[in-house]
Amino acid sequence: VTDISRAAYLNLLPLNKEAQVLEIGASLGQHTRQIAAKCKHVEALEVVPEQALFAKLSCEQDGITNVSLSVGGDDCKLPYKDEVFDIVIMNHVLEWCAGRSGLPPKTAHKLILNECSRVLKPRGILFLSTKNRFNARLLLGAVDEHVEIRFGNALPRWLMRVLSKIKSPSIIPGYLYSFGTLRGIISKSGFHRVDAKLALPDARFPLIYSGFTEAEISVLRSTEALLSVNRLTRFLLTKVPSPAIKWIAPSIVFIAEK
């Protein structure tokens, strides 16, 4: 949790000392402090009160004064006025948003993405990262931690729901999307430009971010440091055609402009 390399995505964003930033899903505030160092003010929203309190106290103890912590968002609505933020960050948060809302997952996710568009200023930026529904790891039968069953979100939805209820009836499930479906939802939520990034070995512990052009993928294919990270990364870069990588990559990363 405290590994600062997990916040490498901040280097992709136009953060500056005038930026007003909303961080959705602040968790323990492990990235909040790093965001605060790069912008004018951070509004950090967390659904778990104890985690929000921890993040608040942590910032106070570090003498950080440009952060406000709030508890909320379980209904997938954002308690902020229209067009007040320059950047909204959702780092591995979207997949969990529907679990507390009581809404169907796709309805909940469309709602919160529309809310992100609403609170962003014109030309504001949304950063969104999440796991890929059809990532190679799940396709090969690994346990999906979002539902605690093998294959998990890669299964047909009805079968995933049945098996996860049998396996772990009390868990709040996480809901993943394919690359194309999520890109489409974001595009229909008020964002006119949606750029995709490949994070390797994945977006939780990124060593590198890249585009998906043939030239960019070729550079990755010749980077020995990446090829030796793990077998899955090596498989993606040596066996999978460039156009197919985004469909089975471990993570989905989008930077969208309102």
Short mmCIF file of C-alpha atoms in Angstrom, two decimals:
data_model
loop_
_atom_site.label_atom_id
_atom_site.label_comp_id
_atom_site.label_asym_id
_atom_site.label_seq_id
_atom_site.Cartn_x
_atom_site.Cartn_y
_atom_site.Cartn_z
CA VAL A 1 0.00 0.00 0.00
CA THR A 2 2.79 2.45 0.85
CA ASP A 3 4.93 1.74 -2.23
CA ILE A 4 5.10 5.17 -3.90
CA SER A 5 5.77 3.59 -7.30
CA ARG A 6 2.08 2.64 -7.36
CA ALA A 7 1.32 6.33 -7.96
CA ALA A 8 3.39 6.50 -11.16
CA TYR A 9 0.17 7.31 -13.04
CA LEU A 10 0.39 10.86 -11.66
CA ASN A 11 3.17 11.52 -14.17
CA LEU A 12 0.61 11.04 -16.95
CA LEU A 13 -1.61 13.88 -15.72
CA PRO A 14 -1.41 17.67 -16.21
CA LEU A 15 -0.97 18.37 -12.50
CA ASN A 16 0.20 21.85 -11.56
CA LYS A 17 0.00 24.28 -8.67
CA GLU A 18 -3.30 25.72 -9.95
CA ALA A 19 -5.10 22.38 -10.35
CA GLN A 20 -8.15 21.44 -8.31
CA VAL A 21 -8.23 17.64 -8.05
CA LEU A 22 -10.87 15.14 -6.95
CA GLU A 23 -9.58 11.75 -5.84
CA ILE A 24 -12.39 9.18 -5.69
CA GLY A 25 -11.57 6.25 -3.45
CA ALA A 26 -8.80 7.76 -1.35
CA SER A 27 -8.48 4.57 0.72
CA LEU A 28 -5.81 5.19 3.39
CA GLY A 29 -4.56 8.35 1.67
CA GLN A 30 -1.46 6.65 0.31
CA HIS A 31 -1.70 8.59 -2.98
CA THR A 32 -3.50 11.63 -1.57
CA ARG A 33 -0.29 13.06 -0.14
CA GLN A 34 1.53 12.67 -3.45
CA ILE A 35 -1.31 14.30 -5.37
CA ALA A 36 -1.38 17.18 -2.87
CA ALA A 37 2.31 17.87 -3.47
CA LYS A 38 1.61 18.47 -7.17
CA CYS A 39 -1.57 20.59 -7.12
CA LYS A 40 -3.39 23.45 -5.44
CA HIS A 41 -6.04 21.45 -3.61
CA VAL A 42 -7.28 17.85 -3.33
CA GLU A 43 -10.81 16.82 -2.46
CA ALA A 44 -10.49 13.18 -1.40
CA LEU A 45 -13.66 11.08 -1.26
CA GLU A 46 -13.72 7.73 0.53
CA VAL A 47 -16.68 5.42 1.16
CA VAL A 48 -15.26 3.75 4.32
CA PRO A 49 -15.35 6.19 7.28
CA GLU A 50 -12.45 4.57 9.12
CA GLN A 51 -10.21 4.79 6.06
CA ALA A 52 -11.17 8.43 5.47
CA LEU A 53 -10.32 9.24 9.10
CA PHE A 54 -6.96 7.47 8.80
CA ALA A 55 -6.17 9.44 5.62
CA LYS A 56 -7.21 12.71 7.28
CA LEU A 57 -5.03 12.11 10.34
CA SER A 58 -2.12 11.00 8.18
CA CYS A 59 -2.25 14.21 6.15
CA GLU A 60 -2.54 16.32 9.31
CA GLN A 61 0.44 14.58 10.90
CA ASP A 62 2.48 15.26 7.76
CA GLY A 63 1.51 18.94 7.86
CA ILE A 64 -0.42 18.78 4.58
CA THR A 65 -2.99 21.57 4.52
CA ASN A 66 -4.36 21.46 0.94
CA VAL A 67 -6.42 18.27 1.37
CA SER A 68 -10.08 17.89 2.37
CA LEU A 69 -11.39 14.41 3.22
CA SER A 70 -15.05 13.49 2.84
CA VAL A 71 -17.06 10.30 3.38
CA GLY A 72 -19.57 9.40 0.70
CA GLY A 73 -20.09 8.18 -2.84
CA ASP A 74 -21.76 4.89 -1.91
CA ASP A 75 -24.79 5.98 -3.99
CA CYS A 76 -22.48 6.72 -6.96
CA LYS A 77 -23.28 10.43 -6.70
CA LEU A 78 -20.62 13.06 -6.04
CA PRO A 79 -21.35 15.71 -3.38
CA TYR A 80 -19.78 18.57 -5.34
CA LYS A 81 -20.98 21.45 -7.52
CA ASP A 82 -20.80 21.44 -11.30
CA GLU A 83 -17.52 22.17 -13.10
CA VAL A 84 -15.24 22.67 -10.10
CA PHE A 85 -12.36 20.24 -10.77
CA ASP A 86 -9.57 20.19 -13.30
CA ILE A 87 -8.78 16.50 -12.78
CA VAL A 88 -10.74 13.53 -11.40
CA ILE A 89 -8.82 10.40 -10.41
CA MET A 90 -10.36 6.93 -10.13
CA ASN A 91 -7.50 4.51 -9.59
CA HIS A 92 -8.78 0.93 -9.28
CA VAL A 93 -12.07 2.18 -7.86
CA LEU A 94 -14.71 1.81 -10.59
CA GLU A 95 -14.95 -1.97 -10.26
CA TRP A 96 -16.15 -1.63 -6.65
CA CYS A 97 -18.55 1.31 -7.09
CA ALA A 98 -21.73 -0.66 -7.66
CA GLY A 99 -21.41 -2.91 -4.62
CA ARG A 100 -22.79 -0.44 -2.06
CA SER A 101 -25.27 1.43 -4.26
CA GLY A 102 -27.98 -1.21 -4.65
CA LEU A 103 -28.04 -0.39 -8.36
CA PRO A 104 -27.27 -2.78 -11.22
CA PRO A 105 -23.52 -2.53 -11.88
CA LYS A 106 -23.71 -0.98 -15.32
CA THR A 107 -26.30 1.57 -14.13
CA ALA A 108 -24.11 2.50 -11.17
CA HIS A 109 -21.00 2.88 -13.29
CA LYS A 110 -22.73 5.00 -15.90
CA LEU A 111 -24.05 7.20 -13.09
CA ILE A 112 -20.69 7.83 -11.45
CA LEU A 113 -18.96 8.47 -14.79
CA ASN A 114 -21.66 10.99 -15.69
CA GLU A 115 -21.05 12.54 -12.28
CA CYS A 116 -17.33 12.75 -13.02
CA SER A 117 -18.13 14.62 -16.22
CA ARG A 118 -20.51 16.93 -14.36
CA VAL A 119 -17.99 18.04 -11.72
CA LEU A 120 -15.14 18.51 -14.22
CA LYS A 121 -14.49 21.87 -15.80
CA PRO A 122 -14.59 22.09 -19.60
CA ARG A 123 -11.47 20.32 -20.94
CA GLY A 124 -11.04 18.70 -17.54
CA ILE A 125 -9.33 15.31 -17.33
CA LEU A 126 -10.55 11.97 -15.99
CA PHE A 127 -7.95 9.33 -15.10
CA LEU A 128 -9.45 5.86 -14.77
CA SER A 129 -7.69 2.55 -14.23
CA THR A 130 -9.23 -0.84 -13.54
CA LYS A 131 -8.65 -4.53 -14.12
CA ASN A 132 -9.47 -5.95 -17.54
CA ARG A 133 -12.43 -8.32 -17.63
CA PHE A 134 -10.79 -10.63 -20.17
CA ASN A 135 -7.22 -10.33 -18.97
CA ALA A 136 -5.01 -13.29 -19.77
CA ARG A 137 -4.62 -14.28 -16.14
CA LEU A 138 -8.37 -14.84 -15.72
CA LEU A 139 -8.70 -16.50 -19.13
CA LEU A 140 -6.13 -19.04 -17.94
CA GLY A 141 -8.24 -19.86 -14.88
CA ALA A 142 -6.77 -17.76 -12.07
CA VAL A 143 -8.93 -16.78 -9.09
CA ASP A 144 -10.57 -13.39 -9.56
CA GLU A 145 -10.26 -11.50 -6.25
CA HIS A 146 -13.34 -9.44 -7.15
CA VAL A 147 -15.62 -12.47 -6.84
CA GLU A 148 -13.28 -15.09 -5.31
CA ILE A 149 -13.78 -17.75 -7.97
CA ARG A 150 -11.63 -19.09 -10.84
CA PHE A 151 -12.10 -17.29 -14.17
CA GLY A 152 -14.31 -14.78 -12.30
CA ASN A 153 -15.41 -11.81 -14.40
CA ALA A 154 -14.25 -13.57 -17.57
CA LEU A 155 -17.19 -15.95 -17.22
CA PRO A 156 -20.65 -15.15 -18.59
CA ARG A 157 -22.25 -12.72 -16.14
CA TRP A 158 -25.06 -15.03 -15.03
CA LEU A 159 -22.66 -17.88 -14.33
CA MET A 160 -20.27 -15.61 -12.41
CA ARG A 161 -23.13 -14.40 -10.20
CA VAL A 162 -24.34 -17.92 -9.44
CA LEU A 163 -20.90 -19.35 -8.67
CA SER A 164 -19.77 -16.37 -6.58
CA LYS A 165 -22.95 -16.51 -4.48
CA ILE A 166 -22.32 -20.18 -3.80
CA LYS A 167 -18.65 -19.63 -3.01
CA SER A 168 -18.81 -16.37 -1.01
CA PRO A 169 -22.41 -15.22 -0.48
CA SER A 170 -21.45 -12.31 1.79
CA ILE A 171 -18.81 -10.57 -0.34
CA ILE A 172 -19.37 -7.30 -2.18
CA PRO A 173 -18.45 -8.27 -5.75
CA GLY A 174 -16.30 -6.23 -8.07
CA TYR A 175 -17.47 -5.80 -11.65
CA LEU A 176 -15.02 -5.62 -14.55
CA TYR A 177 -15.41 -4.55 -18.17
CA SER A 178 -13.74 -5.39 -21.43
CA PHE A 179 -11.58 -2.73 -23.06
CA GLY A 180 -14.13 -1.86 -25.74
CA THR A 181 -17.17 -1.80 -23.47
CA LEU A 182 -15.57 0.49 -20.91
CA ARG A 183 -14.25 2.82 -23.57
CA GLY A 184 -17.76 3.09 -24.96
CA ILE A 185 -19.30 3.87 -21.56
CA ILE A 186 -16.75 6.62 -20.92
CA SER A 187 -17.29 8.13 -24.38
CA LYS A 188 -21.04 8.30 -23.75
CA SER A 189 -20.57 9.95 -20.34
CA GLY A 190 -19.57 13.39 -21.62
CA PHE A 191 -15.96 12.80 -22.69
CA HIS A 192 -14.99 13.63 -26.26
CA ARG A 193 -11.44 12.22 -26.25
CA VAL A 194 -10.54 8.91 -24.58
CA ASP A 195 -6.88 7.88 -24.78
CA ALA A 196 -5.81 4.38 -23.75
CA LYS A 197 -2.57 3.38 -22.07
CA LEU A 198 -0.91 0.01 -21.56
CA ALA A 199 0.47 -0.44 -18.03
CA LEU A 200 3.04 -3.18 -17.53
CA PRO A 201 3.25 -5.45 -15.68
CA ASP A 202 -0.12 -4.01 -14.54
CA ALA A 203 -1.65 -0.71 -13.39
CA ARG A 204 -1.38 -1.53 -9.70
CA PHE A 205 2.41 -1.85 -9.83
CA PRO A 206 3.39 -0.15 -13.09
CA LEU A 207 6.94 -0.14 -14.36
CA ILE A 208 6.00 1.59 -17.61
CA TYR A 209 3.05 3.17 -19.40
CA SER A 210 2.84 3.01 -23.18
CA GLY A 211 0.51 3.65 -26.05
CA PHE A 212 -0.81 0.82 -28.22
CA THR A 213 0.69 1.77 -31.59
CA GLU A 214 2.80 -0.80 -33.39
CA ALA A 215 5.91 1.34 -32.90
CA GLU A 216 5.31 1.70 -29.15
CA ILE A 217 4.63 -2.01 -28.70
CA SER A 218 7.79 -2.82 -30.66
CA VAL A 219 9.84 -0.85 -28.14
CA LEU A 220 8.28 -2.82 -25.30
CA ARG A 221 8.98 -6.11 -27.06
CA SER A 222 12.70 -5.32 -27.05
CA THR A 223 12.85 -4.18 -23.41
CA GLU A 224 14.51 -7.02 -21.53
CA ALA A 225 13.58 -5.57 -18.13
CA LEU A 226 9.91 -6.07 -19.02
CA LEU A 227 10.35 -9.47 -20.60
CA SER A 228 11.88 -10.77 -17.38
CA VAL A 229 9.22 -9.38 -14.99
CA ASN A 230 6.94 -12.42 -15.10
CA ARG A 231 5.69 -15.09 -17.48
CA LEU A 232 2.44 -13.28 -18.24
CA THR A 233 4.16 -10.07 -19.34
CA ARG A 234 6.60 -12.08 -21.46
CA PHE A 235 3.68 -13.95 -23.05
CA LEU A 236 1.90 -10.68 -23.92
CA LEU A 237 4.98 -9.16 -25.50
CA THR A 238 6.29 -12.21 -27.36
CA LYS A 239 3.20 -14.21 -28.37
CA VAL A 240 0.25 -11.81 -28.69
CA PRO A 241 -0.24 -9.70 -31.85
CA SER A 242 -0.07 -5.97 -31.12
CA PRO A 243 -3.75 -5.23 -31.95
CA ALA A 244 -4.89 -7.92 -29.50
CA ILE A 245 -2.82 -6.87 -26.50
CA LYS A 246 -5.33 -4.30 -25.20
CA TRP A 247 -8.07 -6.94 -25.07
CA ILE A 248 -6.20 -9.32 -22.74
CA ALA A 249 -3.80 -6.97 -20.93
CA PRO A 250 -3.95 -7.14 -17.11
CA SER A 251 -5.34 -3.62 -16.75
CA ILE A 252 -7.31 -0.96 -18.58
CA VAL A 253 -6.09 2.63 -18.29
CA PHE A 254 -7.93 5.59 -19.83
CA ILE A 255 -7.23 9.32 -19.78
CA ALA A 256 -10.36 11.12 -20.98
CA GLU A 257 -10.97 14.79 -21.70
CA LYS A 258 -14.35 16.40 -21.14
#
